[in-house]
Amino acid sequence: MEQNVFFLPHEGLKLAELAEFLGAELVNSDYANVIVRSVAPISRARAGDVCYILSRRSRDELATCQASAVICDKALADLVPPHIPVILSSNPHAAFAMAGGLFYPAALRPVVFSGESEIAPSAVIDPSAKLEKGVIVEPMAVIGAHAEIGEGTRIGAHSIIGPNVKIGRDCSIAAGASILCALLGNGVIIHNGARIGQDGFGYAPGPRGMIKIVQIGRVIIQDNVEIGANTTIDRGAMDDTVIGEGTKIDNQVQIGHNVQIGRHCAIVAQVGIAGSAKIGNGVQIGGQVGIKGHVTIGDGVQIAAQSGIMTDLAAGGQYGGTPARPLNDYLRDVAQQMSKTKLRGKKPGGEQND
């Protein structure tokens, strides 16, 4: 890949310093002063790059790898060619993520594009709003009456912060996002175009058509939550919509009114969660999953992509399919269906039908 002009390499760090930062072990101290500047996949890693491996399937790529270091656990260290330094970690994936953040801190959250260091002249801020020191407000952003924004938070261009919204410290609100009827903790990241706190979808059938049900709740977003681009989180109807501490939500996710999501969950793109669903702590939800309203998903549940959740799911389980069932049952059903399909495609003599 050509030089990336969007994220320039780090000025350089010694391998010994990197290993110490990662809480890992540099196997051969002879390489302690080798300089590394970037992260890369094994397939195209060059001098100055750090990469990682998680399984023996990487053996062939390692044979031609030119990286300055490979992060792996002890069981895989024998796969690394002798000319490449090894950094041992009990969690190579997490260590590699930490290395990437160290080399490219600007890639961890939306950045200020306009060059503003304070408040842009074109920003519109109600006189009653309260901004702590160090808040950056980019051009054409709008901040409503009685809003409160904590120290070190950045408000992106053309974003909208509604009346009475409270945003904690060291948050990043990217360009074009809108935040209404919401309370945000510290360290929250909201990416471009996200919509937080608009009214939820609630109607009652009436003699002349659908009658809108008022949505007068809030959105509560706890510390260190990250919300992807163009994701929408509806405010509660009369209770609150809650996103728990440390939860990470991908792009284009829809979260309905009164949904409660626990701490440290991971929700992948295009998931739809209907109103009043309750999701426990540490839940992992694959892409394009649909979750019915008012169901409860227990702590630590893992849900396969494109599954449909119609009923409560017990804590700690793995589930897949529509309707979702235990993952092993789902995979067995898929295998049986594929086997039947193949059998239907054969002629009586064993030949394949055209």
JSON list of N, CA, C and O in Angstrom, two decimals, residues 198-206 209-217 234-239 257-258 294:
[
{"chain": "A", "resi": 198, "resn": "GLN", "atom": "N", "xyz": [-33.90, 11.41, 19.28]},
{"chain": "A", "resi": 198, "resn": "GLN", "atom": "CA", "xyz": [-35.13, 11.74, 18.56]},
{"chain": "A", "resi": 198, "resn": "GLN", "atom": "C", "xyz": [-36.27, 10.88, 19.12]},
{"chain": "A", "resi": 198, "resn": "GLN", "atom": "O", "xyz": [-36.04, 9.91, 19.82]},
{"chain": "A", "resi": 199, "resn": "ASP", "atom": "N", "xyz": [-37.51, 11.24, 18.81]},
{"chain": "A", "resi": 199, "resn": "ASP", "atom": "CA", "xyz": [-38.62, 10.51, 19.42]},
{"chain": "A", "resi": 199, "resn": "ASP", "atom": "C", "xyz": [-38.70, 9.10, 18.89]},
{"chain": "A", "resi": 199, "resn": "ASP", "atom": "O", "xyz": [-38.37, 8.81, 17.74]},
{"chain": "A", "resi": 200, "resn": "GLY", "atom": "N", "xyz": [-39.13, 8.19, 19.75]},
{"chain": "A", "resi": 200, "resn": "GLY", "atom": "CA", "xyz": [-39.27, 6.80, 19.37]},
{"chain": "A", "resi": 200, "resn": "GLY", "atom": "C", "xyz": [-40.52, 6.56, 18.54]},
{"chain": "A", "resi": 200, "resn": "GLY", "atom": "O", "xyz": [-41.38, 7.44, 18.39]},
{"chain": "A", "resi": 201, "resn": "PHE", "atom": "N", "xyz": [-40.65, 5.35, 18.02]},
{"chain": "A", "resi": 201, "resn": "PHE", "atom": "CA", "xyz": [-41.74, 4.98, 17.14]},
{"chain": "A", "resi": 201, "resn": "PHE", "atom": "C", "xyz": [-42.86, 4.41, 17.99]},
{"chain": "A", "resi": 201, "resn": "PHE", "atom": "O", "xyz": [-42.83, 3.24, 18.39]},
{"chain": "A", "resi": 202, "resn": "GLY", "atom": "N", "xyz": [-43.86, 5.23, 18.28]},
{"chain": "A", "resi": 202, "resn": "GLY", "atom": "CA", "xyz": [-44.97, 4.77, 19.10]},
{"chain": "A", "resi": 202, "resn": "GLY", "atom": "C", "xyz": [-46.29, 5.34, 18.63]},
{"chain": "A", "resi": 202, "resn": "GLY", "atom": "O", "xyz": [-46.45, 6.57, 18.55]},
{"chain": "A", "resi": 203, "resn": "TYR", "atom": "N", "xyz": [-47.25, 4.46, 18.30]},
{"chain": "A", "resi": 203, "resn": "TYR", "atom": "CA", "xyz": [-48.57, 4.89, 17.80]},
{"chain": "A", "resi": 203, "resn": "TYR", "atom": "C", "xyz": [-49.64, 3.96, 18.35]},
{"chain": "A", "resi": 203, "resn": "TYR", "atom": "O", "xyz": [-49.40, 2.78, 18.60]},
{"chain": "A", "resi": 204, "resn": "ALA", "atom": "N", "xyz": [-50.81, 4.52, 18.54]},
{"chain": "A", "resi": 204, "resn": "ALA", "atom": "CA", "xyz": [-51.97, 3.73, 18.94]},
{"chain": "A", "resi": 204, "resn": "ALA", "atom": "C", "xyz": [-53.01, 3.79, 17.83]},
{"chain": "A", "resi": 204, "resn": "ALA", "atom": "O", "xyz": [-53.32, 4.88, 17.33]},
{"chain": "A", "resi": 205, "resn": "PRO", "atom": "N", "xyz": [-53.56, 2.63, 17.40]},
{"chain": "A", "resi": 205, "resn": "PRO", "atom": "CA", "xyz": [-54.59, 2.66, 16.37]},
{"chain": "A", "resi": 205, "resn": "PRO", "atom": "C", "xyz": [-55.84, 3.39, 16.86]},
{"chain": "A", "resi": 205, "resn": "PRO", "atom": "O", "xyz": [-56.31, 3.17, 17.98]},
{"chain": "A", "resi": 206, "resn": "GLY", "atom": "N", "xyz": [-56.38, 4.28, 16.05]},
{"chain": "A", "resi": 206, "resn": "GLY", "atom": "CA", "xyz": [-57.59, 5.00, 16.39]},
{"chain": "A", "resi": 206, "resn": "GLY", "atom": "C", "xyz": [-58.61, 4.91, 15.28]},
{"chain": "A", "resi": 206, "resn": "GLY", "atom": "O", "xyz": [-58.33, 4.37, 14.20]},
{"chain": "A", "resi": 209, "resn": "GLY", "atom": "N", "xyz": [-57.22, 6.47, 12.15]},
{"chain": "A", "resi": 209, "resn": "GLY", "atom": "CA", "xyz": [-55.83, 6.18, 11.81]},
{"chain": "A", "resi": 209, "resn": "GLY", "atom": "C", "xyz": [-54.94, 6.11, 13.04]},
{"chain": "A", "resi": 209, "resn": "GLY", "atom": "O", "xyz": [-55.43, 6.00, 14.17]},
{"chain": "A", "resi": 210, "resn": "MET", "atom": "N", "xyz": [-53.66, 6.18, 12.84]},
{"chain": "A", "resi": 210, "resn": "MET", "atom": "CA", "xyz": [-52.69, 6.02, 13.91]},
{"chain": "A", "resi": 210, "resn": "MET", "atom": "C", "xyz": [-52.55, 7.32, 14.70]},
{"chain": "A", "resi": 210, "resn": "MET", "atom": "O", "xyz": [-52.40, 8.41, 14.14]},
{"chain": "A", "resi": 211, "resn": "ILE", "atom": "N", "xyz": [-52.58, 7.19, 16.03]},
{"chain": "A", "resi": 211, "resn": "ILE", "atom": "CA", "xyz": [-52.44, 8.33, 16.92]},
{"chain": "A", "resi": 211, "resn": "ILE", "atom": "C", "xyz": [-51.06, 8.26, 17.57]},
{"chain": "A", "resi": 211, "resn": "ILE", "atom": "O", "xyz": [-50.69, 7.26, 18.19]},
{"chain": "A", "resi": 212, "resn": "LYS", "atom": "N", "xyz": [-50.30, 9.33, 17.42]},
{"chain": "A", "resi": 212, "resn": "LYS", "atom": "CA", "xyz": [-48.93, 9.34, 17.94]},
{"chain": "A", "resi": 212, "resn": "LYS", "atom": "C", "xyz": [-48.92, 9.36, 19.46]},
{"chain": "A", "resi": 212, "resn": "LYS", "atom": "O", "xyz": [-49.66, 10.10, 20.10]},
{"chain": "A", "resi": 213, "resn": "ILE", "atom": "N", "xyz": [-48.08, 8.50, 20.04]},
{"chain": "A", "resi": 213, "resn": "ILE", "atom": "CA", "xyz": [-47.87, 8.46, 21.48]},
{"chain": "A", "resi": 213, "resn": "ILE", "atom": "C", "xyz": [-46.66, 9.32, 21.80]},
{"chain": "A", "resi": 213, "resn": "ILE", "atom": "O", "xyz": [-45.58, 9.13, 21.22]},
{"chain": "A", "resi": 214, "resn": "VAL", "atom": "N", "xyz": [-46.81, 10.27, 22.71]},
{"chain": "A", "resi": 214, "resn": "VAL", "atom": "CA", "xyz": [-45.69, 11.16, 23.02]},
{"chain": "A", "resi": 214, "resn": "VAL", "atom": "C", "xyz": [-44.52, 10.38, 23.59]},
{"chain": "A", "resi": 214, "resn": "VAL", "atom": "O", "xyz": [-44.70, 9.38, 24.30]},
{"chain": "A", "resi": 215, "resn": "GLN", "atom": "N", "xyz": [-43.33, 10.83, 23.27]},
{"chain": "A", "resi": 215, "resn": "GLN", "atom": "CA", "xyz": [-42.09, 10.21, 23.74]},
{"chain": "A", "resi": 215, "resn": "GLN", "atom": "C", "xyz": [-41.38, 11.25, 24.62]},
{"chain": "A", "resi": 215, "resn": "GLN", "atom": "O", "xyz": [-40.73, 12.17, 24.10]},
{"chain": "A", "resi": 216, "resn": "ILE", "atom": "N", "xyz": [-41.50, 11.11, 25.93]},
{"chain": "A", "resi": 216, "resn": "ILE", "atom": "CA", "xyz": [-41.02, 12.15, 26.83]},
{"chain": "A", "resi": 216, "resn": "ILE", "atom": "C", "xyz": [-39.89, 11.66, 27.74]},
{"chain": "A", "resi": 216, "resn": "ILE", "atom": "O", "xyz": [-39.55, 12.30, 28.74]},
{"chain": "A", "resi": 217, "resn": "GLY", "atom": "N", "xyz": [-39.27, 10.54, 27.38]},
{"chain": "A", "resi": 217, "resn": "GLY", "atom": "CA", "xyz": [-38.13, 10.03, 28.14]},
{"chain": "A", "resi": 217, "resn": "GLY", "atom": "C", "xyz": [-36.82, 10.63, 27.66]},
{"chain": "A", "resi": 217, "resn": "GLY", "atom": "O", "xyz": [-36.78, 11.61, 26.92]},
{"chain": "A", "resi": 234, "resn": "ASP", "atom": "N", "xyz": [-33.26, 6.11, 19.87]},
{"chain": "A", "resi": 234, "resn": "ASP", "atom": "CA", "xyz": [-34.46, 6.85, 20.23]},
{"chain": "A", "resi": 234, "resn": "ASP", "atom": "C", "xyz": [-34.53, 7.11, 21.72]},
{"chain": "A", "resi": 234, "resn": "ASP", "atom": "O", "xyz": [-34.12, 6.27, 22.52]},
{"chain": "A", "resi": 235, "resn": "ARG", "atom": "N", "xyz": [-35.08, 8.25, 22.08]},
{"chain": "A", "resi": 235, "resn": "ARG", "atom": "CA", "xyz": [-35.31, 8.52, 23.49]},
{"chain": "A", "resi": 235, "resn": "ARG", "atom": "C", "xyz": [-36.47, 7.66, 23.99]},
{"chain": "A", "resi": 235, "resn": "ARG", "atom": "O", "xyz": [-37.27, 7.13, 23.21]},
{"chain": "A", "resi": 236, "resn": "GLY", "atom": "N", "xyz": [-36.56, 7.51, 25.29]},
{"chain": "A", "resi": 236, "resn": "GLY", "atom": "CA", "xyz": [-37.61, 6.71, 25.87]},
{"chain": "A", "resi": 236, "resn": "GLY", "atom": "C", "xyz": [-38.99, 7.32, 25.70]},
{"chain": "A", "resi": 236, "resn": "GLY", "atom": "O", "xyz": [-39.13, 8.53, 25.47]},
{"chain": "A", "resi": 237, "resn": "ALA", "atom": "N", "xyz": [-39.99, 6.47, 25.81]},
{"chain": "A", "resi": 237, "resn": "ALA", "atom": "CA", "xyz": [-41.37, 6.97, 25.75]},
{"chain": "A", "resi": 237, "resn": "ALA", "atom": "C", "xyz": [-41.71, 7.70, 27.05]},
{"chain": "A", "resi": 237, "resn": "ALA", "atom": "O", "xyz": [-41.98, 8.90, 27.05]},
{"chain": "A", "resi": 238, "resn": "MET", "atom": "N", "xyz": [-41.66, 6.97, 28.16]},
{"chain": "A", "resi": 238, "resn": "MET", "atom": "CA", "xyz": [-41.83, 7.60, 29.47]},
{"chain": "A", "resi": 238, "resn": "MET", "atom": "C", "xyz": [-40.70, 7.22, 30.41]},
{"chain": "A", "resi": 238, "resn": "MET", "atom": "O", "xyz": [-40.44, 7.91, 31.38]},
{"chain": "A", "resi": 239, "resn": "ASP", "atom": "N", "xyz": [-40.01, 6.11, 30.12]},
{"chain": "A", "resi": 239, "resn": "ASP", "atom": "CA", "xyz": [-38.79, 5.76, 30.83]},
{"chain": "A", "resi": 239, "resn": "ASP", "atom": "C", "xyz": [-37.60, 6.21, 29.99]},
{"chain": "A", "resi": 239, "resn": "ASP", "atom": "O", "xyz": [-37.75, 6.97, 29.04]},
{"chain": "A", "resi": 257, "resn": "HIS", "atom": "N", "xyz": [-36.98, 2.96, 21.51]},
{"chain": "A", "resi": 257, "resn": "HIS", "atom": "CA", "xyz": [-37.24, 3.61, 22.79]},
{"chain": "A", "resi": 257, "resn": "HIS", "atom": "C", "xyz": [-37.29, 2.62, 23.95]},
{"chain": "A", "resi": 257, "resn": "HIS", "atom": "O", "xyz": [-37.71, 1.49, 23.80]},
{"chain": "A", "resi": 258, "resn": "ASN", "atom": "N", "xyz": [-36.78, 3.08, 25.08]},
{"chain": "A", "resi": 258, "resn": "ASN", "atom": "CA", "xyz": [-36.79, 2.32, 26.35]},
{"chain": "A", "resi": 258, "resn": "ASN", "atom": "C", "xyz": [-35.86, 1.11, 26.35]},
{"chain": "A", "resi": 258, "resn": "ASN", "atom": "O", "xyz": [-35.88, 0.32, 27.30]},
{"chain": "A", "resi": 294, "resn": "HIS", "atom": "N", "xyz": [-39.30, -5.93, 24.04]},
{"chain": "A", "resi": 294, "resn": "HIS", "atom": "CA", "xyz": [-39.67, -6.47, 25.34]},
{"chain": "A", "resi": 294, "resn": "HIS", "atom": "C", "xyz": [-39.02, -7.80, 25.69]},
{"chain": "A", "resi": 294, "resn": "HIS", "atom": "O", "xyz": [-39.39, -8.42, 26.69]}
]
